[in-house]
Amino acid sequence: MESPFKGKTGLRRIWNAFHYSLDGLRAAYRHEDAFRQEVLLTLVALPLALWLGESALERALMIGSVLLVLIVELLNSAIEATVNRVSLERHQLAKRAKDIGSAAVLIALINAAVVWGLVLLG
């Protein structure tokens, strides 16, 4: 069965999608401590990347690695919210899903640290 929310096309669909995205960012900022912390890190890191990067490529790598952390955190938060919506009881598969999402965030953070280290020390 198709979702009743589907059916908009063209510019209306793009406009709606944009507003749903803003709703998602607001919800993540309001309800997810880790996302708020990573947004603060991003607000510090982006100007630093523009200042410390010597080329456009270095700046892009530094900024991209930080934005990737936010993207992965949003996906992790979505997974956690979905798992919690299904059931709040402790279950091995729920734990696995949440732990894997958390591992993805950790890898994104390590990636950002490695990129920044290579750019700044390279």
Backbone as JSON, one array per atom type, in Angstrom:
{
  "sequence": "MESPFKGKTGLRRIWNAFHYSLDGLRAAYRHEDAFRQEVLLTLVALPLALWLGESALERALMIGSVLLVLIVELLNSAIEATVNRVSLERHQLAKRAKDIGSAAVLIALINAAVVWGLVLLG",
  "N": [[0.85, -1.18, 0.0], [0.57, 2.17, -0.85], [1.91, 5.17, 0.58], [-0.26, 7.6, 2.09], [0.71, 10.14, 2.08], [2.18, 10.56, -0.11], [2.34, 11.79, -3.51], [2.45, 14.48, -4.16], [3.98, 16.54, -6.58], [6.61, 18.0, -8.59], [7.42, 21.46, -8.08], [5.98, 21.84, -5.74], [6.39, 19.48, -4.29], [9.15, 19.68, -3.8], [9.21, 22.0, -2.24], [7.67, 21.16, -0.01], [9.32, 19.04, 0.88], [11.59, 20.46, 1.63], [10.63, 21.87, 3.86], [9.95, 19.72, 5.54], [12.49, 18.79, 6.0], [13.63, 20.93, 7.43], [11.99, 20.76, 9.69], [12.91, 18.32, 10.66], [15.59, 18.95, 11.31], [15.13, 20.84, 13.33], [13.81, 19.2, 15.22], [15.82, 17.33, 15.8], [17.76, 19.01, 16.92], [16.36, 19.94, 19.15], [15.77, 17.61, 20.62], [17.98, 15.88, 20.76], [20.85, 15.46, 22.45], [23.5, 14.85, 21.64], [23.5, 15.69, 18.98], [23.16, 18.47, 19.29], [25.6, 19.06, 20.57], [27.37, 18.39, 18.52], [26.62, 20.22, 16.59], [27.5, 22.58, 17.81], [30.26, 22.05, 17.78], [30.58, 22.07, 15.02], [29.99, 24.75, 14.44], [32.24, 25.95, 15.45], [34.26, 24.63, 14.04], [33.83, 25.1, 11.26], [34.47, 27.91, 10.59], [37.17, 27.75, 11.38], [38.16, 25.85, 9.56], [37.92, 27.29, 7.18], [39.8, 29.24, 7.67], [42.2, 27.85, 8.31], [42.61, 26.01, 6.25], [44.59, 25.71, 3.37], [44.08, 25.54, 0.7], [41.36, 25.36, -1.67], [40.56, 22.72, -1.86], [41.55, 21.55, 0.53], [40.02, 23.01, 2.4], [37.46, 22.16, 1.64], [37.61, 19.41, 2.2], [37.97, 19.45, 4.99], [35.64, 20.79, 5.86], [33.68, 19.13, 4.76], [34.16, 16.71, 6.14], [33.37, 17.37, 8.71], [30.67, 18.05, 8.34], [29.78, 15.57, 7.56], [29.77, 14.19, 9.97], [27.55, 15.37, 11.23], [25.53, 14.5, 9.46], [25.63, 11.7, 9.77], [25.01, 11.52, 12.46], [22.37, 12.46, 12.44], [21.13, 10.38, 10.99], [21.65, 8.27, 12.77], [20.16, 9.14, 14.99], [17.61, 9.02, 13.89], [17.35, 6.27, 13.5], [17.46, 5.4, 16.18], [15.14, 6.67, 17.21], [13.17, 5.36, 15.74], [13.51, 2.69, 16.54], [12.87, 2.98, 19.25], [10.23, 3.74, 18.97], [9.01, 1.44, 18.05], [9.34, -0.37, 20.18], [9.94, -0.13, 23.67], [11.01, -2.02, 25.24], [13.78, -3.99, 26.39], [15.79, -5.44, 23.98], [17.77, -7.67, 22.13], [18.18, -7.2, 19.35], [17.31, -4.54, 19.09], [19.21, -3.25, 20.67], [21.47, -3.89, 19.17], [20.95, -2.49, 16.76], [20.98, 0.18, 17.68], [23.59, 0.32, 18.72], [25.12, -0.12, 16.42], [24.44, 2.15, 14.93], [25.55, 4.07, 16.62], [28.23, 3.33, 16.4], [28.68, 4.06, 13.76], [28.58, 6.85, 13.96], [30.84, 7.22, 15.57], [32.87, 6.36, 13.79], [32.59, 8.34, 11.83], [33.38, 10.57, 13.32], [36.05, 9.86, 13.87], [36.98, 9.82, 11.25], [36.73, 12.58, 10.63], [38.64, 13.61, 12.43], [40.98, 12.41, 11.45], [41.09, 13.46, 8.81], [41.31, 16.23, 9.37], [43.71, 16.15, 10.84], [45.54, 15.19, 8.88], [45.37, 17.23, 6.95], [46.2, 19.47, 8.43], [48.72, 18.73, 9.42], [49.97, 17.76, 7.22]],
  "CA": [[0.0, 0.0, 0.0], [1.33, 3.43, -0.97], [1.68, 6.14, 1.64], [-1.21, 8.67, 1.74], [1.42, 11.42, 2.03], [2.81, 10.66, -1.43], [1.46, 12.29, -4.54], [2.84, 15.82, -4.59], [5.03, 16.51, -7.59], [7.14, 19.28, -9.04], [7.92, 22.43, -7.1], [5.29, 21.65, -4.46], [7.08, 18.41, -3.59], [10.44, 20.21, -3.34], [8.9, 22.94, -1.15], [7.29, 20.34, 1.16], [10.5, 18.3, 1.34], [12.45, 21.43, 2.31], [10.05, 22.15, 5.18], [10.11, 18.52, 6.35], [13.9, 18.75, 6.4], [13.79, 21.9, 8.51], [11.35, 20.16, 10.86], [13.83, 17.29, 11.16], [16.73, 19.61, 11.96], [14.64, 21.4, 14.6], [13.55, 18.1, 16.15], [17.1, 16.78, 16.24], [18.39, 19.98, 17.82], [15.56, 20.03, 20.37], [15.65, 16.36, 21.38], [19.18, 15.05, 20.73], [22.0, 16.14, 23.05], [24.7, 14.65, 20.82], [23.38, 16.55, 17.8], [23.45, 19.84, 19.72], [27.05, 19.17, 20.79], [28.06, 18.36, 17.23], [26.34, 21.5, 15.94], [28.44, 23.54, 18.4], [31.56, 21.72, 17.2], [30.54, 22.52, 13.63], [30.05, 26.22, 14.43], [33.64, 26.31, 15.69], [35.13, 24.02, 13.04], [33.7, 25.66, 9.91], [35.36, 29.08, 10.4], [38.56, 27.3, 11.47], [38.51, 25.21, 8.29], [38.12, 28.34, 6.18], [41.02, 29.98, 8.02], [43.39, 27.0, 8.33], [42.81, 25.33, 4.97], [45.39, 26.55, 2.47], [43.53, 25.48, -0.66], [39.92, 25.05, -1.69], [40.41, 21.29, -1.61], [41.73, 21.33, 1.97], [38.83, 23.54, 3.08], [36.33, 21.28, 1.33], [37.77, 18.16, 2.95], [37.76, 19.72, 6.41], [34.22, 21.09, 6.06], [32.92, 17.92, 4.43], [34.3, 15.71, 7.2], [32.56, 17.83, 9.85], [29.26, 17.91, 7.97], [29.48, 14.13, 7.56], [29.44, 13.82, 11.35], [26.15, 15.76, 11.45], [24.67, 13.63, 8.67], [25.58, 10.37, 10.39], [24.28, 11.67, 13.73], [20.94, 12.53, 12.11], [20.69, 9.02, 10.66], [21.66, 7.5, 14.02], [19.02, 9.57, 15.79], [16.4, 8.48, 13.25], [17.3, 4.83, 13.82], [17.11, 5.26, 17.6], [13.74, 7.04, 17.39], [12.35, 4.29, 15.16], [13.6, 1.53, 17.44], [12.1, 3.3, 20.46], [8.8, 3.78, 18.6], [8.54, 0.07, 17.92], [9.23, -0.94, 21.52], [10.92, 0.33, 24.65], [11.56, -3.16, 25.98], [15.15, -4.36, 26.02], [15.85, -6.53, 23.03], [19.1, -7.77, 21.54], [18.22, -6.55, 18.03], [17.22, -3.09, 19.3], [20.54, -2.83, 21.13], [22.39, -3.99, 18.04], [20.68, -1.38, 15.85], [21.46, 1.41, 18.29], [25.05, 0.26, 18.82], [25.68, 0.05, 15.07], [24.3, 3.57, 14.62], [26.56, 4.77, 17.42], [29.53, 3.03, 15.79], [28.78, 4.87, 12.54], [28.94, 8.2, 14.41], [32.24, 7.17, 16.01], [33.72, 6.31, 12.6], [32.53, 9.67, 11.21], [34.23, 11.45, 14.15], [37.44, 9.47, 13.61], [37.26, 10.31, 9.9], [36.96, 14.03, 10.72], [39.92, 13.84, 13.1], [42.06, 12.02, 10.53], [41.14, 14.45, 7.73], [41.87, 17.46, 9.91], [45.11, 15.91, 11.15], [46.32, 15.1, 7.65], [45.43, 18.54, 6.32], [46.99, 20.43, 9.24], [50.09, 18.26, 9.61], [50.5, 17.29, 5.94]],
  "C": [[0.89, 1.24, 0.0], [0.95, 4.38, 0.17], [0.66, 7.2, 1.2], [-0.54, 10.03, 1.63], [2.14, 11.63, 0.7], [1.83, 11.3, -2.4], [1.78, 13.7, -4.99], [3.98, 15.69, -5.59], [5.54, 17.92, -7.85], [7.63, 20.16, -7.9], [7.25, 22.27, -5.74], [5.98, 20.57, -3.64], [8.41, 18.9, -3.02], [10.23, 21.14, -2.15], [8.55, 22.18, 0.13], [8.49, 19.62, 1.74], [11.44, 19.23, 2.11], [11.93, 21.7, 3.72], [10.13, 20.93, 6.09], [11.55, 18.4, 6.84], [14.18, 19.73, 7.53], [13.16, 21.39, 9.8], [12.26, 19.11, 11.49], [15.02, 17.89, 11.87], [16.31, 20.2, 13.31], [14.41, 20.31, 15.63], [14.84, 17.51, 16.67], [17.77, 17.73, 17.22], [17.67, 20.03, 19.17], [15.7, 18.79, 21.24], [16.94, 15.55, 21.5], [20.38, 15.83, 21.25], [23.24, 16.04, 22.18], [24.66, 15.55, 19.59], [23.68, 18.0, 18.16], [24.95, 20.04, 19.94], [27.8, 19.21, 19.46], [27.78, 19.61, 16.41], [27.29, 22.57, 16.49], [29.85, 23.31, 17.87], [31.65, 22.23, 15.77], [30.66, 24.04, 13.55], [31.46, 26.74, 14.71], [34.51, 25.84, 14.53], [35.03, 24.68, 11.66], [34.54, 26.92, 9.7], [36.84, 28.7, 10.48], [39.02, 26.66, 10.16], [38.76, 26.26, 7.21], [39.42, 29.1, 6.42], [42.27, 29.11, 7.86], [43.65, 26.27, 7.01], [43.54, 26.25, 4.0], [44.87, 26.54, 1.04], [42.03, 25.19, -0.55], [39.69, 23.58, -1.38], [40.56, 20.97, -0.13], [40.51, 21.83, 2.75], [37.63, 22.63, 2.86], [36.42, 19.97, 2.11], [37.48, 18.37, 4.43], [36.28, 19.98, 6.7], [33.38, 19.85, 5.81], [32.99, 16.87, 5.53], [33.47, 16.09, 8.42], [31.07, 17.68, 9.54], [28.85, 16.44, 7.92], [29.12, 13.65, 8.96], [27.98, 14.17, 11.64], [25.19, 14.84, 10.7], [24.52, 12.27, 9.34], [24.83, 10.44, 11.72], [22.78, 11.76, 13.48], [20.39, 11.15, 11.78], [20.63, 8.14, 11.9], [20.46, 7.86, 14.89], [17.71, 9.05, 15.21], [16.25, 6.99, 13.55], [16.86, 4.64, 15.27], [15.63, 5.6, 17.84], [12.82, 5.95, 16.85], [12.35, 3.06, 16.05], [12.77, 1.78, 18.7], [10.6, 3.35, 20.18], [8.22, 2.37, 18.54], [8.35, -0.56, 19.3], [10.3, -0.36, 22.42], [11.5, -0.82, 25.47], [12.98, -3.46, 25.49], [15.11, -5.58, 25.11], [17.22, -6.5, 22.36], [19.2, -7.07, 20.18], [18.1, -5.03, 18.13], [18.57, -2.54, 19.75], [21.54, -2.85, 19.98], [22.2, -2.81, 17.08], [21.22, -0.07, 16.4], [22.98, 1.44, 18.38], [25.71, 0.45, 17.45], [25.56, 1.5, 14.63], [25.33, 4.41, 15.36], [27.96, 4.54, 16.85], [29.74, 3.86, 14.53], [29.17, 6.31, 12.89], [30.4, 8.24, 14.83], [33.18, 7.16, 14.81], [33.73, 7.66, 11.89], [33.4, 10.66, 11.99], [35.71, 11.14, 13.93], [37.87, 9.97, 12.23], [37.57, 11.81, 9.93], [38.3, 14.33, 11.36], [41.09, 13.5, 12.18], [42.2, 13.04, 9.41], [41.78, 15.74, 8.24], [43.36, 17.29, 10.24], [45.99, 15.88, 9.91], [46.45, 16.46, 6.97], [46.36, 19.47, 7.11], [48.45, 20.02, 9.4], [50.79, 17.91, 8.29], [51.29, 18.31, 5.22]]
}
